Amino acid sequence: MHAPDDPTTRLPIASDADLAWVRQQVRHSAAGVGFGLVQQTKLVTAASELARNTLVHGGGGHAEITALDDRGRRGLRLSFVDTGQGIRDIDLAMSDGYTTGGGLGMGLGGARRLVEDFTVDSHPGTGTTVTVTEWLPDVPAPRSGST
């Protein structure tokens, strides 16, 4: 897993069983950061799509789960890394309905809609890294004054 001073957990993605393990670990990490059930479900759904893409289209790779703390603002970053053929046209791959695997073509675009920050780094022949980041919402300060 990870050392106490290393906030990143790295998980292999080489089989369908690994996909289930990634989903479980994302849910556990999201709950540990403090996300509610709805946001946990969104993160797990995005992770499931991206992990499956890593396996099916990238030939396998790994996921990295990183708990974030930016001056008290907490979040979670998920990266999915493969060394497959890469994505030739990222804009086309992000469009709804586009598929190279016979599915519904909702994977990348659907995952994008579920998270706050979404980046794709891909080059033909060298693989793809998709990174998503979600932050806990800011909690408003209590109102001051008499009630």
mmCIF file of N, CA and C in Angstrom:
data_model
loop_
_atom_site.group_PDB
_atom_site.id
_atom_site.type_symbol
_atom_site.label_atom_id
_atom_site.label_comp_id
_atom_site.label_asym_id
_atom_site.label_seq_id
_atom_site.Cartn_x
_atom_site.Cartn_y
_atom_site.Cartn_z
ATOM 1 N N MET A 1 0.832 -1.187 0.000
ATOM 2 C CA MET A 1 0.000 0.000 0.000
ATOM 3 C C MET A 1 0.880 1.255 0.000
ATOM 4 N N HIS A 2 0.943 1.968 1.142
ATOM 5 C CA HIS A 2 1.770 3.160 1.176
ATOM 6 C C HIS A 2 2.331 3.371 2.578
ATOM 7 N N ALA A 3 3.481 4.016 2.615
ATOM 8 C CA ALA A 3 4.113 4.323 3.890
ATOM 9 C C ALA A 3 3.353 5.450 4.574
ATOM 10 N N PRO A 4 3.446 5.558 5.906
ATOM 11 C CA PRO A 4 2.703 6.599 6.623
ATOM 12 C C PRO A 4 2.979 8.010 6.132
ATOM 13 N N ASP A 5 4.201 8.288 5.644
ATOM 14 C CA ASP A 5 4.514 9.639 5.192
ATOM 15 C C ASP A 5 4.258 9.816 3.693
ATOM 16 N N ASP A 6 3.761 8.798 3.020
ATOM 17 C CA ASP A 6 3.455 8.861 1.604
ATOM 18 C C ASP A 6 1.943 8.772 1.435
ATOM 19 N N PRO A 7 1.294 9.868 0.995
ATOM 20 C CA PRO A 7 -0.161 9.851 0.905
ATOM 21 C C PRO A 7 -0.697 9.141 -0.333
ATOM 22 N N THR A 8 0.165 8.548 -1.164
ATOM 23 C CA THR A 8 -0.281 7.919 -2.402
ATOM 24 C C THR A 8 -0.301 6.404 -2.283
ATOM 25 N N THR A 9 -1.420 5.817 -2.702
ATOM 26 C CA THR A 9 -1.559 4.373 -2.801
ATOM 27 C C THR A 9 -1.540 4.014 -4.278
ATOM 28 N N ARG A 10 -0.715 3.050 -4.653
ATOM 29 C CA ARG A 10 -0.612 2.616 -6.051
ATOM 30 C C ARG A 10 -1.185 1.211 -6.160
ATOM 31 N N LEU A 11 -2.119 1.035 -7.093
ATOM 32 C CA LEU A 11 -2.808 -0.244 -7.273
ATOM 33 C C LEU A 11 -2.649 -0.723 -8.714
ATOM 34 N N PRO A 12 -2.272 -1.982 -8.918
ATOM 35 C CA PRO A 12 -2.156 -2.502 -10.283
ATOM 36 C C PRO A 12 -3.527 -2.661 -10.929
ATOM 37 N N ILE A 13 -3.553 -2.490 -12.243
ATOM 38 C CA ILE A 13 -4.761 -2.756 -13.027
ATOM 39 C C ILE A 13 -4.354 -3.715 -14.143
ATOM 40 N N ALA A 14 -4.602 -5.007 -13.905
ATOM 41 C CA ALA A 14 -4.221 -6.024 -14.884
ATOM 42 C C ALA A 14 -5.321 -7.051 -15.129
ATOM 43 N N SER A 15 -6.440 -6.963 -14.386
ATOM 44 C CA SER A 15 -7.518 -7.939 -14.533
ATOM 45 C C SER A 15 -8.824 -7.333 -14.037
ATOM 46 N N ASP A 16 -9.923 -8.029 -14.309
ATOM 47 C CA ASP A 16 -11.220 -7.574 -13.808
ATOM 48 C C ASP A 16 -11.249 -7.527 -12.281
ATOM 49 N N ALA A 17 -10.553 -8.466 -11.639
ATOM 50 C CA ALA A 17 -10.491 -8.464 -10.170
ATOM 51 C C ALA A 17 -9.838 -7.186 -9.657
ATOM 52 N N ASP A 18 -8.838 -6.690 -10.382
ATOM 53 C CA ASP A 18 -8.186 -5.440 -9.989
ATOM 54 C C ASP A 18 -9.150 -4.263 -10.076
ATOM 55 N N LEU A 19 -10.063 -4.295 -11.039
ATOM 56 C CA LEU A 19 -11.043 -3.212 -11.163
ATOM 57 C C LEU A 19 -11.903 -3.125 -9.914
ATOM 58 N N ALA A 20 -12.331 -4.265 -9.402
ATOM 59 C CA ALA A 20 -13.132 -4.279 -8.173
ATOM 60 C C ALA A 20 -12.326 -3.749 -6.995
ATOM 61 N N TRP A 21 -11.058 -4.117 -6.910
ATOM 62 C CA TRP A 21 -10.185 -3.656 -5.830
ATOM 63 C C TRP A 21 -9.988 -2.144 -5.901
ATOM 64 N N VAL A 22 -9.807 -1.607 -7.106
ATOM 65 C CA VAL A 22 -9.652 -0.154 -7.280
ATOM 66 C C VAL A 22 -10.910 0.553 -6.799
ATOM 67 N N ARG A 23 -12.084 0.075 -7.213
ATOM 68 C CA ARG A 23 -13.341 0.703 -6.772
ATOM 69 C C ARG A 23 -13.448 0.705 -5.252
ATOM 70 N N GLN A 24 -13.129 -0.426 -4.633
ATOM 71 C CA GLN A 24 -13.214 -0.540 -3.172
ATOM 72 C C GLN A 24 -12.258 0.437 -2.491
ATOM 73 N N GLN A 25 -11.050 0.547 -2.998
ATOM 74 C CA GLN A 25 -10.062 1.427 -2.385
ATOM 75 C C GLN A 25 -10.398 2.904 -2.586
ATOM 76 N N VAL A 26 -10.975 3.239 -3.732
ATOM 77 C CA VAL A 26 -11.405 4.618 -3.968
ATOM 78 C C VAL A 26 -12.518 4.986 -2.988
ATOM 79 N N ARG A 27 -13.483 4.090 -2.799
ATOM 80 C CA ARG A 27 -14.563 4.377 -1.850
ATOM 81 C C ARG A 27 -13.999 4.562 -0.444
ATOM 82 N N HIS A 28 -13.114 3.678 -0.035
ATOM 83 C CA HIS A 28 -12.504 3.758 1.300
ATOM 84 C C HIS A 28 -11.731 5.074 1.468
ATOM 85 N N SER A 29 -10.950 5.439 0.461
ATOM 86 C CA SER A 29 -10.160 6.676 0.528
ATOM 87 C C SER A 29 -11.054 7.906 0.540
ATOM 88 N N ALA A 30 -12.111 7.896 -0.284
ATOM 89 C CA ALA A 30 -13.031 9.040 -0.324
ATOM 90 C C ALA A 30 -13.732 9.216 1.016
ATOM 91 N N ALA A 31 -14.140 8.122 1.623
ATOM 92 C CA ALA A 31 -14.778 8.209 2.943
ATOM 93 C C ALA A 31 -13.778 8.716 3.974
ATOM 94 N N GLY A 32 -12.529 8.269 3.874
ATOM 95 C CA GLY A 32 -11.496 8.697 4.814
ATOM 96 C C GLY A 32 -11.190 10.180 4.733
ATOM 97 N N VAL A 33 -11.308 10.753 3.535
ATOM 98 C CA VAL A 33 -11.084 12.182 3.352
ATOM 99 C C VAL A 33 -12.261 12.975 3.907
ATOM 100 N N GLY A 34 -13.454 12.361 3.916
ATOM 101 C CA GLY A 34 -14.625 13.037 4.451
ATOM 102 C C GLY A 34 -15.741 13.281 3.452
ATOM 103 N N PHE A 35 -15.648 12.697 2.254
ATOM 104 C CA PHE A 35 -16.713 12.862 1.267
ATOM 105 C C PHE A 35 -17.965 12.125 1.717
ATOM 106 N N GLY A 36 -19.120 12.716 1.422
ATOM 107 C CA GLY A 36 -20.397 12.077 1.705
ATOM 108 C C GLY A 36 -20.679 10.984 0.686
ATOM 109 N N LEU A 37 -21.754 10.261 0.915
ATOM 110 C CA LEU A 37 -22.092 9.097 0.098
ATOM 111 C C LEU A 37 -22.285 9.441 -1.378
ATOM 112 N N VAL A 38 -22.948 10.550 -1.681
ATOM 113 C CA VAL A 38 -23.182 10.915 -3.078
ATOM 114 C C VAL A 38 -21.850 11.165 -3.789
ATOM 115 N N GLN A 39 -20.961 11.942 -3.160
ATOM 116 C CA GLN A 39 -19.681 12.232 -3.803
ATOM 117 C C GLN A 39 -18.802 10.989 -3.871
ATOM 118 N N GLN A 40 -18.868 10.134 -2.855
ATOM 119 C CA GLN A 40 -18.130 8.861 -2.917
ATOM 120 C C GLN A 40 -18.579 8.062 -4.136
ATOM 121 N N THR A 41 -19.887 8.009 -4.351
ATOM 122 C CA THR A 41 -20.434 7.248 -5.474
ATOM 123 C C THR A 41 -19.979 7.830 -6.804
ATOM 124 N N LYS A 42 -19.955 9.151 -6.918
ATOM 125 C CA LYS A 42 -19.469 9.790 -8.146
ATOM 126 C C LYS A 42 -18.005 9.448 -8.392
ATOM 127 N N LEU A 43 -17.186 9.522 -7.349
ATOM 128 C CA LEU A 43 -15.770 9.203 -7.497
ATOM 129 C C LEU A 43 -15.553 7.738 -7.872
ATOM 130 N N VAL A 44 -16.297 6.846 -7.237
ATOM 131 C CA VAL A 44 -16.170 5.419 -7.545
ATOM 132 C C VAL A 44 -16.619 5.147 -8.979
ATOM 133 N N THR A 45 -17.688 5.802 -9.425
ATOM 134 C CA THR A 45 -18.169 5.613 -10.790
ATOM 135 C C THR A 45 -17.136 6.101 -11.798
ATOM 136 N N ALA A 46 -16.574 7.290 -11.570
ATOM 137 C CA ALA A 46 -15.529 7.802 -12.465
ATOM 138 C C ALA A 46 -14.318 6.867 -12.454
ATOM 139 N N ALA A 47 -13.909 6.425 -11.274
ATOM 140 C CA ALA A 47 -12.764 5.526 -11.163
ATOM 141 C C ALA A 47 -13.015 4.214 -11.890
ATOM 142 N N SER A 48 -14.223 3.703 -11.795
ATOM 143 C CA SER A 48 -14.564 2.454 -12.462
ATOM 144 C C SER A 48 -14.417 2.588 -13.972
ATOM 145 N N GLU A 49 -14.944 3.677 -14.532
ATOM 146 C CA GLU A 49 -14.829 3.919 -15.973
ATOM 147 C C GLU A 49 -13.372 4.055 -16.401
ATOM 148 N N LEU A 50 -12.610 4.826 -15.633
ATOM 149 C CA LEU A 50 -11.225 5.090 -16.015
ATOM 150 C C LEU A 50 -10.331 3.864 -15.824
ATOM 151 N N ALA A 51 -10.580 3.092 -14.773
ATOM 152 C CA ALA A 51 -9.808 1.865 -14.560
ATOM 153 C C ALA A 51 -10.102 0.863 -15.683
ATOM 154 N N ARG A 52 -11.368 0.755 -16.073
ATOM 155 C CA ARG A 52 -11.718 -0.155 -17.172
ATOM 156 C C ARG A 52 -11.046 0.290 -18.471
ATOM 157 N N ASN A 53 -11.027 1.595 -18.740
ATOM 158 C CA ASN A 53 -10.323 2.090 -19.927
ATOM 159 C C ASN A 53 -8.836 1.744 -19.863
ATOM 160 N N THR A 54 -8.247 1.869 -18.676
ATOM 161 C CA THR A 54 -6.835 1.535 -18.505
ATOM 162 C C THR A 54 -6.583 0.083 -18.864
ATOM 163 N N LEU A 55 -7.485 -0.791 -18.432
ATOM 164 C CA LEU A 55 -7.333 -2.216 -18.706
ATOM 165 C C LEU A 55 -7.629 -2.546 -20.170
ATOM 166 N N VAL A 56 -8.780 -2.119 -20.656
ATOM 167 C CA VAL A 56 -9.248 -2.529 -21.983
ATOM 168 C C VAL A 56 -8.484 -1.832 -23.110
ATOM 169 N N HIS A 57 -8.342 -0.515 -23.014
ATOM 170 C CA HIS A 57 -7.728 0.240 -24.109
ATOM 171 C C HIS A 57 -6.230 0.449 -23.932
ATOM 172 N N GLY A 58 -5.762 0.438 -22.688
ATOM 173 C CA GLY A 58 -4.341 0.669 -22.435
ATOM 174 C C GLY A 58 -3.554 -0.598 -22.180
ATOM 175 N N GLY A 59 -4.244 -1.738 -22.131
ATOM 176 C CA GLY A 59 -3.546 -3.003 -21.902
ATOM 177 C C GLY A 59 -3.143 -3.223 -20.454
ATOM 178 N N GLY A 60 -3.703 -2.438 -19.548
ATOM 179 C CA GLY A 60 -3.354 -2.529 -18.131
ATOM 180 C C GLY A 60 -2.433 -1.396 -17.731
ATOM 181 N N GLY A 61 -2.216 -1.286 -16.449
ATOM 182 C CA GLY A 61 -1.383 -0.207 -15.918
ATOM 183 C C GLY A 61 -1.567 -0.142 -14.424
ATOM 184 N N HIS A 62 -1.767 1.064 -13.916
ATOM 185 C CA HIS A 62 -1.990 1.199 -12.480
ATOM 186 C C HIS A 62 -2.820 2.448 -12.173
ATOM 187 N N ALA A 63 -3.368 2.452 -10.959
ATOM 188 C CA ALA A 63 -4.090 3.609 -10.436
ATOM 189 C C ALA A 63 -3.312 4.149 -9.254
ATOM 190 N N GLU A 64 -3.333 5.443 -9.089
ATOM 191 C CA GLU A 64 -2.738 6.100 -7.926
ATOM 192 C C GLU A 64 -3.826 6.896 -7.228
ATOM 193 N N ILE A 65 -3.966 6.666 -5.928
ATOM 194 C CA ILE A 65 -4.942 7.370 -5.101
ATOM 195 C C ILE A 65 -4.164 8.226 -4.115
ATOM 196 N N THR A 66 -4.392 9.529 -4.154
ATOM 197 C CA THR A 66 -3.643 10.451 -3.307
ATOM 198 C C THR A 66 -4.597 11.339 -2.523
ATOM 199 N N ALA A 67 -4.499 11.273 -1.200
ATOM 200 C CA ALA A 67 -5.243 12.193 -0.336
ATOM 201 C C ALA A 67 -4.528 13.537 -0.379
ATOM 202 N N LEU A 68 -5.284 14.606 -0.542
ATOM 203 C CA LEU A 68 -4.720 15.946 -0.669
ATOM 204 C C LEU A 68 -5.082 16.799 0.538
ATOM 205 N N ASP A 69 -4.162 17.662 0.914
ATOM 206 C CA ASP A 69 -4.425 18.649 1.954
ATOM 207 C C ASP A 69 -3.688 19.912 1.551
ATOM 208 N N ASP A 70 -4.438 20.889 1.070
ATOM 209 C CA ASP A 70 -3.870 22.151 0.629
ATOM 210 C C ASP A 70 -4.290 23.232 1.616
ATOM 211 N N ARG A 71 -3.459 23.467 2.618
ATOM 212 C CA ARG A 71 -3.721 24.467 3.660
ATOM 213 C C ARG A 71 -5.092 24.248 4.299
ATOM 214 N N GLY A 72 -5.377 23.001 4.626
ATOM 215 C CA GLY A 72 -6.622 22.673 5.290
ATOM 216 C C GLY A 72 -7.751 22.279 4.364
ATOM 217 N N ARG A 73 -7.612 22.550 3.087
ATOM 218 C CA ARG A 73 -8.611 22.121 2.108
ATOM 219 C C ARG A 73 -8.274 20.697 1.704
ATOM 220 N N ARG A 74 -9.216 19.786 1.924
ATOM 221 C CA ARG A 74 -8.951 18.370 1.690
ATOM 222 C C ARG A 74 -9.598 17.886 0.395
ATOM 223 N N GLY A 75 -8.921 16.937 -0.233
ATOM 224 C CA GLY A 75 -9.444 16.391 -1.482
ATOM 225 C C GLY A 75 -8.825 15.052 -1.794
ATOM 226 N N LEU A 76 -9.131 14.570 -2.985
ATOM 227 C CA LEU A 76 -8.642 13.279 -3.430
ATOM 228 C C LEU A 76 -8.274 13.391 -4.905
ATOM 229 N N ARG A 77 -7.083 12.884 -5.246
ATOM 230 C CA ARG A 77 -6.644 12.839 -6.645
ATOM 231 C C ARG A 77 -6.505 11.378 -7.046
ATOM 232 N N LEU A 78 -7.070 11.038 -8.200
ATOM 233 C CA LEU A 78 -6.983 9.695 -8.755
ATOM 234 C C LEU A 78 -6.320 9.789 -10.116
ATOM 235 N N SER A 79 -5.263 9.000 -10.314
ATOM 236 C CA SER A 79 -4.588 8.961 -11.609
ATOM 237 C C SER A 79 -4.622 7.532 -12.137
ATOM 238 N N PHE A 80 -4.885 7.405 -13.436
ATOM 239 C CA PHE A 80 -4.935 6.111 -14.111
ATOM 240 C C PHE A 80 -3.900 6.145 -15.227
ATOM 241 N N VAL A 81 -2.913 5.254 -15.140
ATOM 242 C CA VAL A 81 -1.735 5.313 -15.992
ATOM 243 C C VAL A 81 -1.587 4.009 -16.763
ATOM 244 N N ASP A 82 -1.378 4.136 -18.077
ATOM 245 C CA ASP A 82 -1.053 2.956 -18.881
ATOM 246 C C ASP A 82 0.055 3.305 -19.865
ATOM 247 N N THR A 83 0.644 2.298 -20.459
ATOM 248 C CA THR A 83 1.683 2.497 -21.466
ATOM 249 C C THR A 83 1.231 1.915 -22.800
ATOM 250 N N GLY A 84 -0.068 1.997 -23.042
ATOM 251 C CA GLY A 84 -0.649 1.454 -24.268
ATOM 252 C C GLY A 84 -0.413 2.348 -25.466
ATOM 253 N N GLN A 85 -1.309 2.225 -26.441
ATOM 254 C CA GLN A 85 -1.132 2.916 -27.722
ATOM 255 C C GLN A 85 -1.421 4.411 -27.656
ATOM 256 N N GLY A 86 -2.024 4.886 -26.566
ATOM 257 C CA GLY A 86 -2.342 6.304 -26.449
ATOM 258 C C GLY A 86 -3.630 6.657 -27.169
ATOM 259 N N ILE A 87 -4.049 7.887 -27.010
ATOM 260 C CA ILE A 87 -5.279 8.383 -27.637
ATOM 261 C C ILE A 87 -4.873 9.359 -28.732
ATOM 262 N N ARG A 88 -5.239 9.045 -29.951
ATOM 263 C CA ARG A 88 -4.840 9.888 -31.093
ATOM 264 C C ARG A 88 -5.583 11.224 -31.116
ATOM 265 N N ASP A 89 -6.865 11.215 -30.793
ATOM 266 C CA ASP A 89 -7.680 12.435 -30.839
ATOM 267 C C ASP A 89 -8.462 12.542 -29.527
ATOM 268 N N ILE A 90 -7.910 13.271 -28.564
ATOM 269 C CA ILE A 90 -8.528 13.363 -27.239
ATOM 270 C C ILE A 90 -9.909 14.013 -27.312
ATOM 271 N N ASP A 91 -10.063 15.067 -28.119
ATOM 272 C CA ASP A 91 -11.376 15.722 -28.232
ATOM 273 C C ASP A 91 -12.434 14.740 -28.729
ATOM 274 N N LEU A 92 -12.096 13.941 -29.726
ATOM 275 C CA LEU A 92 -13.033 12.954 -30.243
ATOM 276 C C LEU A 92 -13.326 11.894 -29.182
ATOM 277 N N ALA A 93 -12.300 11.436 -28.478
ATOM 278 C CA ALA A 93 -12.480 10.414 -27.440
ATOM 279 C C ALA A 93 -13.350 10.920 -26.288
ATOM 280 N N MET A 94 -13.332 12.215 -26.033
ATOM 281 C CA MET A 94 -14.136 12.807 -24.958
ATOM 282 C C MET A 94 -15.591 13.012 -25.365
ATOM 283 N N SER A 95 -15.895 12.934 -26.643
ATOM 284 C CA SER A 95 -17.261 13.197 -27.090
ATOM 285 C C SER A 95 -18.162 11.998 -26.801
ATOM 286 N N ASP A 96 -19.389 12.309 -26.384
ATOM 287 C CA ASP A 96 -20.365 11.269 -26.073
ATOM 288 C C ASP A 96 -20.670 10.467 -27.328
ATOM 289 N N GLY A 97 -20.732 9.170 -27.156
ATOM 290 C CA GLY A 97 -21.064 8.282 -28.256
ATOM 291 C C GLY A 97 -19.867 7.720 -28.987
ATOM 292 N N TYR A 98 -18.688 8.314 -28.794
ATOM 293 C CA TYR A 98 -17.498 7.792 -29.464
ATOM 294 C C TYR A 98 -16.992 6.578 -28.706
ATOM 295 N N THR A 99 -16.724 5.512 -29.422
ATOM 296 C CA THR A 99 -16.195 4.305 -28.792
ATOM 297 C C THR A 99 -15.290 3.558 -29.759
ATOM 298 N N THR A 100 -14.274 2.934 -29.215
ATOM 299 C CA THR A 100 -13.440 2.029 -30.001
ATOM 300 C C THR A 100 -13.590 0.608 -29.495
ATOM 301 N N GLY A 101 -14.413 0.443 -28.437
ATOM 302 C CA GLY A 101 -14.525 -0.869 -27.826
ATOM 303 C C GLY A 101 -15.917 -1.466 -27.874
ATOM 304 N N GLY A 102 -16.826 -0.871 -28.625
ATOM 305 C CA GLY A 102 -18.157 -1.439 -28.737
ATOM 306 C C GLY A 102 -19.102 -1.071 -27.609
ATOM 307 N N GLY A 103 -18.675 -0.208 -26.684
ATOM 308 C CA GLY A 103 -19.537 0.205 -25.578
ATOM 309 C C GLY A 103 -20.412 1.379 -25.974
ATOM 310 N N LEU A 104 -20.948 2.053 -24.962
ATOM 311 C CA LEU A 104 -21.835 3.184 -25.204
ATOM 312 C C LEU A 104 -21.088 4.472 -25.520
ATOM 313 N N GLY A 105 -19.780 4.511 -25.300
ATOM 314 C CA GLY A 105 -19.022 5.715 -25.589
ATOM 315 C C GLY A 105 -19.246 6.814 -24.567
ATOM 316 N N MET A 106 -19.478 6.448 -23.306
ATOM 317 C CA MET A 106 -19.725 7.434 -22.259
ATOM 318 C C MET A 106 -18.571 7.499 -21.260
ATOM 319 N N GLY A 107 -17.551 6.671 -21.401
ATOM 320 C CA GLY A 107 -16.492 6.533 -20.409
ATOM 321 C C GLY A 107 -15.779 7.809 -20.040
ATOM 322 N N LEU A 108 -14.983 8.379 -20.959
ATOM 323 C CA LEU A 108 -14.199 9.571 -20.633
ATOM 324 C C LEU A 108 -15.090 10.777 -20.369
ATOM 325 N N GLY A 109 -16.047 11.023 -21.249
ATOM 326 C CA GLY A 109 -16.936 12.172 -21.068
ATOM 327 C C GLY A 109 -17.788 12.038 -19.813
ATOM 328 N N GLY A 110 -18.269 10.839 -19.569
ATOM 329 C CA GLY A 110 -19.070 10.603 -18.361
ATOM 330 C C GLY A 110 -18.255 10.804 -17.106
ATOM 331 N N ALA A 111 -17.032 10.276 -17.097
ATOM 332 C CA ALA A 111 -16.149 10.463 -15.941
ATOM 333 C C ALA A 111 -15.855 11.949 -15.742
ATOM 334 N N ARG A 112 -15.660 12.671 -16.824
ATOM 335 C CA ARG A 112 -15.368 14.110 -16.750
ATOM 336 C C ARG A 112 -16.492 14.872 -16.044
ATOM 337 N N ARG A 113 -17.712 14.494 -16.322
ATOM 338 C CA ARG A 113 -18.858 15.199 -15.736
ATOM 339 C C ARG A 113 -19.038 14.898 -14.244
ATOM 340 N N LEU A 114 -18.396 13.876 -13.737
ATOM 341 C CA LEU A 114 -18.578 13.468 -12.343
ATOM 342 C C LEU A 114 -17.602 14.119 -11.369
ATOM 343 N N VAL A 115 -16.580 14.805 -11.893
ATOM 344 C CA VAL A 115 -15.530 15.335 -11.023
ATOM 345 C C VAL A 115 -15.274 16.809 -11.301
ATOM 346 N N GLU A 116 -14.561 17.430 -10.360
ATOM 347 C CA GLU A 116 -14.254 18.854 -10.448
ATOM 348 C C GLU A 116 -13.149 19.144 -11.471
ATOM 349 N N ASP A 117 -12.048 18.421 -11.375
ATOM 350 C CA ASP A 117 -10.898 18.623 -12.271
ATOM 351 C C ASP A 117 -10.610 17.324 -13.005
ATOM 352 N N PHE A 118 -10.327 17.427 -14.303
ATOM 353 C CA PHE A 118 -10.121 16.259 -15.155
ATOM 354 C C PHE A 118 -9.063 16.608 -16.185
ATOM 355 N N THR A 119 -7.984 15.831 -16.246
ATOM 356 C CA THR A 119 -6.963 16.059 -17.268
ATOM 357 C C THR A 119 -6.595 14.737 -17.930
ATOM 358 N N VAL A 120 -6.275 14.825 -19.216
ATOM 359 C CA VAL A 120 -5.811 13.678 -19.983
ATOM 360 C C VAL A 120 -4.470 14.058 -20.588
ATOM 361 N N ASP A 121 -3.473 13.222 -20.361
ATOM 362 C CA ASP A 121 -2.164 13.384 -20.984
ATOM 363 C C ASP A 121 -1.913 12.105 -21.770
ATOM 364 N N SER A 122 -1.929 12.223 -23.090
ATOM 365 C CA SER A 122 -1.776 11.039 -23.921
ATOM 366 C C SER A 122 -1.014 11.382 -25.183
ATOM 367 N N HIS A 123 -0.150 10.460 -25.559
ATOM 368 C CA HIS A 123 0.626 10.616 -26.780
ATOM 369 C C HIS A 123 0.630 9.270 -27.492
ATOM 370 N N PRO A 124 0.308 9.258 -28.782
ATOM 371 C CA PRO A 124 0.292 7.993 -29.505
ATOM 372 C C PRO A 124 1.607 7.226 -29.326
ATOM 373 N N GLY A 125 1.461 5.962 -28.946
ATOM 374 C CA GLY A 125 2.619 5.093 -28.791
ATOM 375 C C GLY A 125 3.261 5.106 -27.417
ATOM 376 N N THR A 126 2.871 6.038 -26.536
ATOM 377 C CA THR A 126 3.527 6.105 -25.224
ATOM 378 C C THR A 126 2.570 5.955 -24.057
ATOM 379 N N GLY A 127 1.268 5.870 -24.324
ATOM 380 C CA GLY A 127 0.331 5.648 -23.232
ATOM 381 C C GLY A 127 -0.452 6.872 -22.845
ATOM 382 N N THR A 128 -1.228 6.679 -21.780
ATOM 383 C CA THR A 128 -2.179 7.694 -21.338
ATOM 384 C C THR A 128 -2.179 7.779 -19.822
ATOM 385 N N THR A 129 -2.284 8.998 -19.324
ATOM 386 C CA THR A 129 -2.543 9.240 -17.906
ATOM 387 C C THR A 129 -3.761 10.137 -17.800
ATOM 388 N N VAL A 130 -4.771 9.644 -17.098
ATOM 389 C CA VAL A 130 -5.965 10.449 -16.825
ATOM 390 C C VAL A 130 -5.963 10.723 -15.330
ATOM 391 N N THR A 131 -6.079 11.996 -14.976
ATOM 392 C CA THR A 131 -6.069 12.397 -13.572
ATOM 393 C C THR A 131 -7.338 13.172 -13.264
ATOM 394 N N VAL A 132 -8.001 12.759 -12.185
ATOM 395 C CA VAL A 132 -9.192 13.468 -11.716
ATOM 396 C C VAL A 132 -8.940 13.904 -10.275
ATOM 397 N N THR A 133 -9.469 15.064 -9.941
ATOM 398 C CA THR A 133 -9.317 15.598 -8.588
ATOM 399 C C THR A 133 -10.662 16.135 -8.122
ATOM 400 N N GLU A 134 -10.966 15.833 -6.880
ATOM 401 C CA GLU A 134 -12.201 16.336 -6.272
ATOM 402 C C GLU A 134 -11.839 16.895 -4.898
ATOM 403 N N TRP A 135 -12.426 18.037 -4.557
ATOM 404 C CA TRP A 135 -12.184 18.689 -3.273
ATOM 405 C C TRP A 135 -13.446 18.677 -2.436
ATOM 406 N N LEU A 136 -13.268 18.566 -1.141
ATOM 407 C CA LEU A 136 -14.406 18.721 -0.244
ATOM 408 C C LEU A 136 -14.915 20.144 -0.379
ATOM 409 N N PRO A 137 -16.227 20.330 -0.335
ATOM 410 C CA PRO A 137 -16.740 21.699 -0.419
ATOM 411 C C PRO A 137 -16.298 22.508 0.797
ATOM 412 N N ASP A 138 -16.091 23.804 0.560
ATOM 413 C CA ASP A 138 -15.772 24.691 1.676
ATOM 414 C C ASP A 138 -16.980 24.775 2.593
ATOM 415 N N VAL A 139 -16.726 24.690 3.865
ATOM 416 C CA VAL A 139 -17.806 24.816 4.845
ATOM 417 C C VAL A 139 -17.944 26.287 5.186
ATOM 418 N N PRO A 140 -19.130 26.858 5.005
ATOM 419 C CA PRO A 140 -19.288 28.276 5.312
ATOM 420 C C PRO A 140 -19.076 28.551 6.797
ATOM 421 N N ALA A 141 -18.500 29.684 7.071
ATOM 422 C CA ALA A 141 -18.286 30.092 8.471
ATOM 423 C C ALA A 141 -19.637 30.387 9.115
ATOM 424 N N PRO A 142 -19.773 30.098 10.408
ATOM 425 C CA PRO A 142 -21.040 30.397 11.077
ATOM 426 C C PRO A 142 -21.286 31.912 11.081
ATOM 427 N N ARG A 143 -22.560 32.262 11.028
ATOM 428 C CA ARG A 143 -22.923 33.681 11.039
ATOM 429 C C ARG A 143 -22.668 34.248 12.426
ATOM 430 N N SER A 144 -22.173 35.447 12.429
ATOM 431 C CA SER A 144 -21.975 36.111 13.725
ATOM 432 C C SER A 144 -23.124 37.089 13.961
ATOM 433 N N GLY A 145 -23.261 37.500 15.169
ATOM 434 C CA GLY A 145 -24.343 38.441 15.505
ATOM 435 C C GLY A 145 -25.334 37.809 16.454
ATOM 436 N N SER A 146 -26.271 38.599 16.871
ATOM 437 C CA SER A 146 -27.262 38.093 17.824
ATOM 438 C C SER A 146 -28.370 37.351 17.092
ATOM 439 N N THR A 147 -28.928 36.380 17.763
ATOM 440 C CA THR A 147 -30.025 35.611 17.186
ATOM 441 C C THR A 147 -31.259 35.735 18.029
#
